[in-house]
């Protein structure tokens, strides 16, 4: 039989706290492509690679952490899990709970998560509750529920999530055969920033890499508590996945930044959408707006002269574009793209396409 990727727990069983007694709840997550991005390399003078996490089973990087968190929850005898979410965690939690045959309760901010993600939570039979508040309110309630009721918390304040997610750094190292010079990623709760930092630190300790990458994290300007140095009460950005005002892994992330000579920056919404367009139109990778902030961050830092020519740069793009596709149909001036409609007429179609009869391909 052809080799099939077995999911991150089996592929990295020696690097994670699992045993023969741990039931492996997997949907085949991880093993995602690390793709060269020639267009971004040309723009920046760096060697740029994109870690395409939208290729995970529910379309985001959350699956790496969720396979670990749900497997450990089931090992502990949990019958129900709970999470707060801006959408991707809830989609992933609901899918892994469905696979495990347990219940997932998900708390999301009312009207603030994308249709794609909402549909996933419902499709996987999650108990979906919309809270009249923001993500930070949802996380407070989820934590209190887990403290006082028999439900197992699977947000990234649960260390099992971070452990599962660190496997992405292992994959990058195995492809590049060293750590990159820079790693760029979006930051919401800063769980993934923490997870990659841990993964790279473990690779260095094992002696398979020669350095730690400088960890560069980006928040949306209207939702940038780490950059501002204080919580944001009413975070606002169209990148709904990272609309978070009080990150759960704030302290861990600051430590990781200091250990790696890292950086946190903020990017405004229009610049995020521009970067999303560059990635989809010039590299061929469609991501949700929150993920495009990695690209925007690289372009901004390169413009500022902070990325030496020839540096190896990895960008994690965290979620698939189909999660929240409406932004691709919005033009730069804010108007909607209107597809061209023509009759069933060869000449007319050729005319609209600008094709000339007998011309070369
Ligand atoms: N990118 C996407 C697509 C996300 O969904 C998230 C977080 C992040 C980046 C940021 O990752 O929180 O580890 O810093 N989404 C969470 C959720 C909050 O509920 O789906 P982080």
PDB file of C-alpha atoms and ligand atoms in Angstrom, residues 59-62 83-92 107-109 113 117 135 155-156 161-162 165 185-195 218-219 226 239-244 247-249 288-294 316-320 323, ligand 1:
ATOM      1  CA  UNK A  59      -8.701  24.067   6.636  1.00  0.00           C
ATOM      2  CA  UNK A  60      -6.573  25.560   9.414  1.00  0.00           C
ATOM      3  CA  UNK A  61      -3.538  24.895  11.620  1.00  0.00           C
ATOM      4  CA  UNK A  62      -5.819  24.322  14.593  1.00  0.00           C
ATOM      5  CA  UNK A  83     -13.782  26.079  23.475  1.00  0.00           C
ATOM      6  CA  UNK A  84     -14.124  29.757  22.759  1.00  0.00           C
ATOM      7  CA  UNK A  85     -13.380  30.664  19.176  1.00  0.00           C
ATOM      8  CA  UNK A  86     -13.174  33.216  16.407  1.00  0.00           C
ATOM      9  CA  UNK A  87     -14.197  30.324  14.150  1.00  0.00           C
ATOM     10  CA  UNK A  88     -11.327  28.003  13.272  1.00  0.00           C
ATOM     11  CA  UNK A  89     -10.889  26.439  16.695  1.00  0.00           C
ATOM     12  CA  UNK A  90     -14.629  25.740  16.847  1.00  0.00           C
ATOM     13  CA  UNK A  91     -14.589  24.120  13.390  1.00  0.00           C
ATOM     14  CA  UNK A  92     -11.666  21.929  14.395  1.00  0.00           C
ATOM     15  CA  UNK A 107     -18.717  29.633  22.195  1.00  0.00           C
ATOM     16  CA  UNK A 108     -18.330  32.251  19.482  1.00  0.00           C
ATOM     17  CA  UNK A 109     -18.851  36.029  19.373  1.00  0.00           C
ATOM     18  CA  UNK A 113     -17.282  34.631  12.722  1.00  0.00           C
ATOM     19  CA  UNK A 117     -16.417  28.454   9.901  1.00  0.00           C
ATOM     20  CA  UNK A 135     -13.832  36.518  21.773  1.00  0.00           C
ATOM     21  CA  UNK A 155      -8.368  26.353  23.833  1.00  0.00           C
ATOM     22  CA  UNK A 156      -4.635  26.978  23.552  1.00  0.00           C
ATOM     23  CA  UNK A 161      -2.795  22.356  21.943  1.00  0.00           C
ATOM     24  CA  UNK A 162       0.587  24.096  21.892  1.00  0.00           C
ATOM     25  CA  UNK A 165       1.006  22.772  17.032  1.00  0.00           C
ATOM     26  CA  UNK A 185       3.026  34.450  11.419  1.00  0.00           C
ATOM     27  CA  UNK A 186      -0.295  35.993  12.427  1.00  0.00           C
ATOM     28  CA  UNK A 187      -0.968  36.532  16.117  1.00  0.00           C
ATOM     29  CA  UNK A 188      -4.297  36.351  17.936  1.00  0.00           C
ATOM     30  CA  UNK A 189      -3.954  34.561  21.254  1.00  0.00           C
ATOM     31  CA  UNK A 190      -0.250  34.068  20.424  1.00  0.00           C
ATOM     32  CA  UNK A 191      -0.616  30.311  20.933  1.00  0.00           C
ATOM     33  CA  UNK A 192       0.815  29.456  17.533  1.00  0.00           C
ATOM     34  CA  UNK A 193       3.693  31.920  17.930  1.00  0.00           C
ATOM     35  CA  UNK A 194       4.478  30.158  21.201  1.00  0.00           C
ATOM     36  CA  UNK A 195       4.126  26.712  19.610  1.00  0.00           C
ATOM     37  CA  UNK A 218       1.715  40.401  13.353  1.00  0.00           C
ATOM     38  CA  UNK A 219      -1.582  41.682  14.709  1.00  0.00           C
ATOM     39  CA  UNK A 226       0.833  43.030  22.236  1.00  0.00           C
ATOM     40  CA  UNK A 239      -9.442  39.645   9.865  1.00  0.00           C
ATOM     41  CA  UNK A 240     -12.003  38.105  12.217  1.00  0.00           C
ATOM     42  CA  UNK A 241      -9.783  35.136  13.154  1.00  0.00           C
ATOM     43  CA  UNK A 242      -7.392  37.437  15.026  1.00  0.00           C
ATOM     44  CA  UNK A 243      -9.902  39.878  16.487  1.00  0.00           C
ATOM     45  CA  UNK A 244      -8.598  39.339  20.027  1.00  0.00           C
ATOM     46  CA  UNK A 247      -4.207  37.225  24.161  1.00  0.00           C
ATOM     47  CA  UNK A 248      -4.126  34.089  26.323  1.00  0.00           C
ATOM     48  CA  UNK A 249      -0.442  33.330  25.625  1.00  0.00           C
ATOM     49  CA  UNK A 288      -8.241  33.994   4.729  1.00  0.00           C
ATOM     50  CA  UNK A 289      -7.420  37.618   5.629  1.00  0.00           C
ATOM     51  CA  UNK A 290      -5.856  36.813   9.025  1.00  0.00           C
ATOM     52  CA  UNK A 291      -3.340  34.533   7.310  1.00  0.00           C
ATOM     53  CA  UNK A 292      -2.384  37.165   4.750  1.00  0.00           C
ATOM     54  CA  UNK A 293      -0.945  39.294   7.544  1.00  0.00           C
ATOM     55  CA  UNK A 294       2.179  37.085   7.402  1.00  0.00           C
ATOM     56  CA  UNK A 316       2.861  30.472   7.998  1.00  0.00           C
ATOM     57  CA  UNK A 317      -0.482  31.017   6.341  1.00  0.00           C
ATOM     58  CA  UNK A 318      -2.881  29.653   8.900  1.00  0.00           C
ATOM     59  CA  UNK A 319      -6.310  29.253   7.291  1.00  0.00           C
ATOM     60  CA  UNK A 320      -7.795  28.502   3.862  1.00  0.00           C
ATOM     61  CA  UNK A 323     -13.196  29.843   5.068  1.00  0.00           C
TER      62      UNK A 323
HETATM   63  N1  LIG B   1      -4.799  32.602  11.914  1.00  0.00           N
HETATM   64  C1  LIG B   1      -6.007  32.043  11.953  1.00  0.00           C
HETATM   65  C2  LIG B   1      -6.641  31.666  10.658  1.00  0.00           C
HETATM   66  C3  LIG B   1      -6.655  31.812  13.184  1.00  0.00           C
HETATM   67  O1  LIG B   1      -7.855  31.249  13.192  1.00  0.00           O
HETATM   68  C4  LIG B   1      -6.009  32.192  14.381  1.00  0.00           C
HETATM   69  C5  LIG B   1      -6.648  31.989  15.672  1.00  0.00           C
HETATM   70  C6  LIG B   1      -4.744  32.777  14.277  1.00  0.00           C
HETATM   71  C7  LIG B   1      -4.162  32.946  13.044  1.00  0.00           C
HETATM   72  C8  LIG B   1      -3.982  33.205  15.474  1.00  0.00           C
HETATM   73  O2  LIG B   1      -3.458  32.147  16.176  1.00  0.00           O
HETATM   74  O3  LIG B   1      -4.460  32.596  18.377  1.00  0.00           O
HETATM   75  O4  LIG B   1      -2.552  31.026  18.132  1.00  0.00           O
HETATM   76  O5  LIG B   1      -2.233  33.477  17.852  1.00  0.00           O
HETATM   77  N2  LIG B   1      -7.834  31.597  15.807  1.00  0.00           N
HETATM   78  C9  LIG B   1      -8.449  31.238  17.085  1.00  0.00           C
HETATM   79  C10 LIG B   1      -9.788  30.577  16.829  1.00  0.00           C
HETATM   80  C11 LIG B   1      -8.483  32.315  18.068  1.00  0.00           C
HETATM   81  O6  LIG B   1     -10.657  30.609  17.707  1.00  0.00           O
HETATM   82  O7  LIG B   1      -9.972  29.986  15.777  1.00  0.00           O
HETATM   83  P1  LIG B   1      -3.152  32.304  17.745  1.00  0.00           P
END
